[in-house]
Amino acid sequence: MLLKHISNKLNTLSEMKTLPGYWYGKPYYSLDAYCKTTYHEKLYKIALDAGLTCPNRDGRIGSRGCIFCSAGGSGDFAVALSTAAATDISKQLQQGIQLFHEKKTGEHFIAYFQAYTNTYGPVSYLEQIYAQALNTPEVAGISIATRPDCLDAPVLSLLSKLQHQYPDKFIWVELGLQSIHEKTARYIRRGYPLPVFEDALSALHDLSIPVIVHLILGLPNENREMILQSVSYLNSLPVWGVKLQLLHVLKGTDLAVEYSKHTFDVFTIEEYIPLLAECICSLRPDIVIHRLTGDGPRDLLIAPLWSLQKRNVLNQFHKYMKETNSYQGKKIICQNHR
Ligand code: SF4
């Protein structure tokens, strides 16, 4: 059934690409394109820190975290409040909204529960923080970053309940998979095997909760083929969105220690752009791309420093896609039409 659905999508892609405004002029299905099509406006993300921790840090699974994870639990862009109310979600949202309004942009927002593992806590507390966001009029919906091994029955039941309570708002879940390769998973200390991800994805799909999967491009000991295998693997699953994250080496991480010993290299921009283009061409065209490179926090980033020039990276990527007549799903479509 799923394969038929995918095949139908692929068959119509060539026609759709010729429609004016499809993907809003970009050669891939961006989150912006999805929001403009669905909500008729751009939605802006406000990154939040709900004061949670992670089982890979508090000792339940591990105490040193994933090898690349910063002290901020991969939530270094969360709104910073310096008061006792630092984890007050409503206050963080109001502060984030205020910042956008000062720039005279943004009417509606995605409340992004980013820092640490955002389903790892008492269900009553989770309900409280999600509801605070969903009750905020400017918030169009919430996106919850978590681990697939932190989605037990009570949490799933809460998400299902909130979906029914807030039918006009969306609830997305983001799963940090990073790679499908078990050797890599052990190296980065991810702390769960691939079947755990598949079970979580399936459970969320059964609840009609859209899932965004995070992959890291450039992990140590992964070559081009391995990266493309991770991308292609997503095509066979009910994945709604993807975040492609260039590997960043951040200060204070164990990855930084490895990097200082020269045990691996990071991508140059000349290596990254063609690889990223190949990933996009290998990805099912209905999967929404939420991220193409990611931002490394300027004060924490050790390498690759070229990634700080985000506009330049995106410009070079778009130029490359144009010059090579590349677009999302191209590789699959070409295979299907052989
Ligand atoms: S699961 Fe997320 S928060 Fe936890 S250690 Fe890994 S990257 Fe950091």
PDB file of N, CA and C and ligand atoms in Angstrom, residues 53-57 64-70 72-75 114-117 146-147 149 176 178 188-190 192, ligand 1:
ATOM      1  N   THR A  53      16.071  16.290  30.791  1.00  0.00           N
ATOM      2  CA  THR A  53      17.409  15.746  30.575  1.00  0.00           C
ATOM      3  C   THR A  53      17.308  14.655  29.521  1.00  0.00           C
ATOM      4  N   CYS A  54      18.243  13.736  29.518  1.00  0.00           N
ATOM      5  CA  CYS A  54      18.267  12.699  28.484  1.00  0.00           C
ATOM      6  C   CYS A  54      18.757  11.408  29.130  1.00  0.00           C
ATOM      7  N   PRO A  55      18.154  10.266  28.780  1.00  0.00           N
ATOM      8  CA  PRO A  55      18.609   9.004  29.398  1.00  0.00           C
ATOM      9  C   PRO A  55      20.041   8.644  29.014  1.00  0.00           C
ATOM     10  N   ASN A  56      20.537   9.312  27.978  1.00  0.00           N
ATOM     11  CA  ASN A  56      21.908   9.059  27.539  1.00  0.00           C
ATOM     12  C   ASN A  56      22.889   9.963  28.283  1.00  0.00           C
ATOM     13  N   ARG A  57      22.321  10.756  29.211  1.00  0.00           N
ATOM     14  CA  ARG A  57      23.174  11.658  29.998  1.00  0.00           C
ATOM     15  C   ARG A  57      22.976  11.448  31.499  1.00  0.00           C
ATOM     16  N   ARG A  64      27.616  10.069  29.290  1.00  0.00           N
ATOM     17  CA  ARG A  64      28.408  11.047  28.526  1.00  0.00           C
ATOM     18  C   ARG A  64      27.676  11.584  27.309  1.00  0.00           C
ATOM     19  N   GLY A  65      26.477  11.062  27.056  1.00  0.00           N
ATOM     20  CA  GLY A  65      25.693  11.564  25.928  1.00  0.00           C
ATOM     21  C   GLY A  65      26.234  11.069  24.600  1.00  0.00           C
ATOM     22  N   CYS A  66      25.563  11.431  23.523  1.00  0.00           N
ATOM     23  CA  CYS A  66      26.060  11.105  22.186  1.00  0.00           C
ATOM     24  C   CYS A  66      27.375  11.867  21.993  1.00  0.00           C
ATOM     25  N   ILE A  67      28.241  11.301  21.200  1.00  0.00           N
ATOM     26  CA  ILE A  67      29.612  11.814  21.106  1.00  0.00           C
ATOM     27  C   ILE A  67      29.683  13.264  20.593  1.00  0.00           C
ATOM     28  N   PHE A  68      28.649  13.659  19.842  1.00  0.00           N
ATOM     29  CA  PHE A  68      28.656  14.986  19.215  1.00  0.00           C
ATOM     30  C   PHE A  68      27.831  16.000  20.007  1.00  0.00           C
ATOM     31  N   CYS A  69      27.143  15.545  21.053  1.00  0.00           N
ATOM     32  CA  CYS A  69      26.140  16.390  21.727  1.00  0.00           C
ATOM     33  C   CYS A  69      26.790  17.411  22.656  1.00  0.00           C
ATOM     34  N   SER A  70      26.374  18.657  22.503  1.00  0.00           N
ATOM     35  CA  SER A  70      26.940  19.720  23.337  1.00  0.00           C
ATOM     36  C   SER A  70      26.312  19.700  24.728  1.00  0.00           C
ATOM     37  N   GLY A  72      24.507  21.722  26.014  1.00  0.00           N
ATOM     38  CA  GLY A  72      23.127  22.212  25.958  1.00  0.00           C
ATOM     39  C   GLY A  72      22.148  21.178  25.434  1.00  0.00           C
ATOM     40  N   GLY A  73      22.603  19.927  25.254  1.00  0.00           N
ATOM     41  CA  GLY A  73      21.692  18.872  24.812  1.00  0.00           C
ATOM     42  C   GLY A  73      21.156  19.125  23.429  1.00  0.00           C
ATOM     43  N   SER A  74      22.031  19.616  22.529  1.00  0.00           N
ATOM     44  CA  SER A  74      21.639  19.915  21.151  1.00  0.00           C
ATOM     45  C   SER A  74      20.519  20.950  21.093  1.00  0.00           C
ATOM     46  N   GLY A  75      20.454  21.782  22.122  1.00  0.00           N
ATOM     47  CA  GLY A  75      19.414  22.818  22.135  1.00  0.00           C
ATOM     48  C   GLY A  75      20.036  24.190  22.315  1.00  0.00           C
ATOM     49  N   GLN A 114      13.359  21.565  21.718  1.00  0.00           N
ATOM     50  CA  GLN A 114      14.614  21.145  21.101  1.00  0.00           C
ATOM     51  C   GLN A 114      15.622  20.528  22.067  1.00  0.00           C
ATOM     52  N   ALA A 115      15.825  21.172  23.211  1.00  0.00           N
ATOM     53  CA  ALA A 115      16.957  20.771  24.061  1.00  0.00           C
ATOM     54  C   ALA A 115      16.701  19.428  24.746  1.00  0.00           C
ATOM     55  N   TYR A 116      17.687  18.561  24.701  1.00  0.00           N
ATOM     56  CA  TYR A 116      17.643  17.241  25.347  1.00  0.00           C
ATOM     57  C   TYR A 116      16.506  16.373  24.770  1.00  0.00           C
ATOM     58  N   THR A 117      15.906  15.536  25.645  1.00  0.00           N
ATOM     59  CA  THR A 117      14.920  14.545  25.185  1.00  0.00           C
ATOM     60  C   THR A 117      13.547  14.966  25.694  1.00  0.00           C
ATOM     61  N   THR A 146      12.976  14.102  20.221  1.00  0.00           N
ATOM     62  CA  THR A 146      13.144  13.075  21.250  1.00  0.00           C
ATOM     63  C   THR A 146      13.909  11.881  20.717  1.00  0.00           C
ATOM     64  N   ARG A 147      14.021  10.861  21.569  1.00  0.00           N
ATOM     65  CA  ARG A 147      14.655   9.600  21.189  1.00  0.00           C
ATOM     66  C   ARG A 147      13.557   8.560  20.979  1.00  0.00           C
ATOM     67  N   ASP A 149      13.500   5.595  21.923  1.00  0.00           N
ATOM     68  CA  ASP A 149      13.316   4.725  23.092  1.00  0.00           C
ATOM     69  C   ASP A 149      12.660   5.472  24.256  1.00  0.00           C
ATOM     70  N   GLY A 176      15.975  11.474  16.496  1.00  0.00           N
ATOM     71  CA  GLY A 176      17.403  11.577  16.150  1.00  0.00           C
ATOM     72  C   GLY A 176      17.971  10.208  15.811  1.00  0.00           C
ATOM     73  N   GLN A 178      20.285   9.680  13.059  1.00  0.00           N
ATOM     74  CA  GLN A 178      21.674  10.034  12.668  1.00  0.00           C
ATOM     75  C   GLN A 178      22.265   9.102  11.613  1.00  0.00           C
ATOM     76  N   ILE A 188      28.973   6.537  17.987  1.00  0.00           N
ATOM     77  CA  ILE A 188      28.454   7.840  18.466  1.00  0.00           C
ATOM     78  C   ILE A 188      27.706   7.699  19.802  1.00  0.00           C
ATOM     79  N   ARG A 189      27.611   6.470  20.305  1.00  0.00           N
ATOM     80  CA  ARG A 189      26.943   6.168  21.584  1.00  0.00           C
ATOM     81  C   ARG A 189      25.466   6.568  21.551  1.00  0.00           C
ATOM     82  N   ARG A 190      24.818   6.234  20.440  1.00  0.00           N
ATOM     83  CA  ARG A 190      23.409   6.594  20.300  1.00  0.00           C
ATOM     84  C   ARG A 190      22.554   5.899  21.356  1.00  0.00           C
ATOM     85  N   TYR A 192      20.684   2.987  21.177  1.00  0.00           N
ATOM     86  CA  TYR A 192      19.568   2.089  20.830  1.00  0.00           C
ATOM     87  C   TYR A 192      19.834   1.529  19.431  1.00  0.00           C
TER      88      TYR A 192
HETATM   89  S1  SF4 B   1      19.958  11.764  22.618  1.00  0.00           S
HETATM   90 FE1  SF4 B   1      20.026  13.957  22.075  1.00  0.00          FE
HETATM   91  S2  SF4 B   1      20.171  15.061  24.029  1.00  0.00           S
HETATM   92 FE2  SF4 B   1      20.666  12.896  24.426  1.00  0.00          FE
HETATM   93  S3  SF4 B   1      22.888  12.820  24.339  1.00  0.00           S
HETATM   94 FE3  SF4 B   1      22.116  12.261  22.294  1.00  0.00          FE
HETATM   95  S4  SF4 B   1      22.019  14.183  21.123  1.00  0.00           S
HETATM   96 FE4  SF4 B   1      22.262  14.710  23.298  1.00  0.00          FE
END
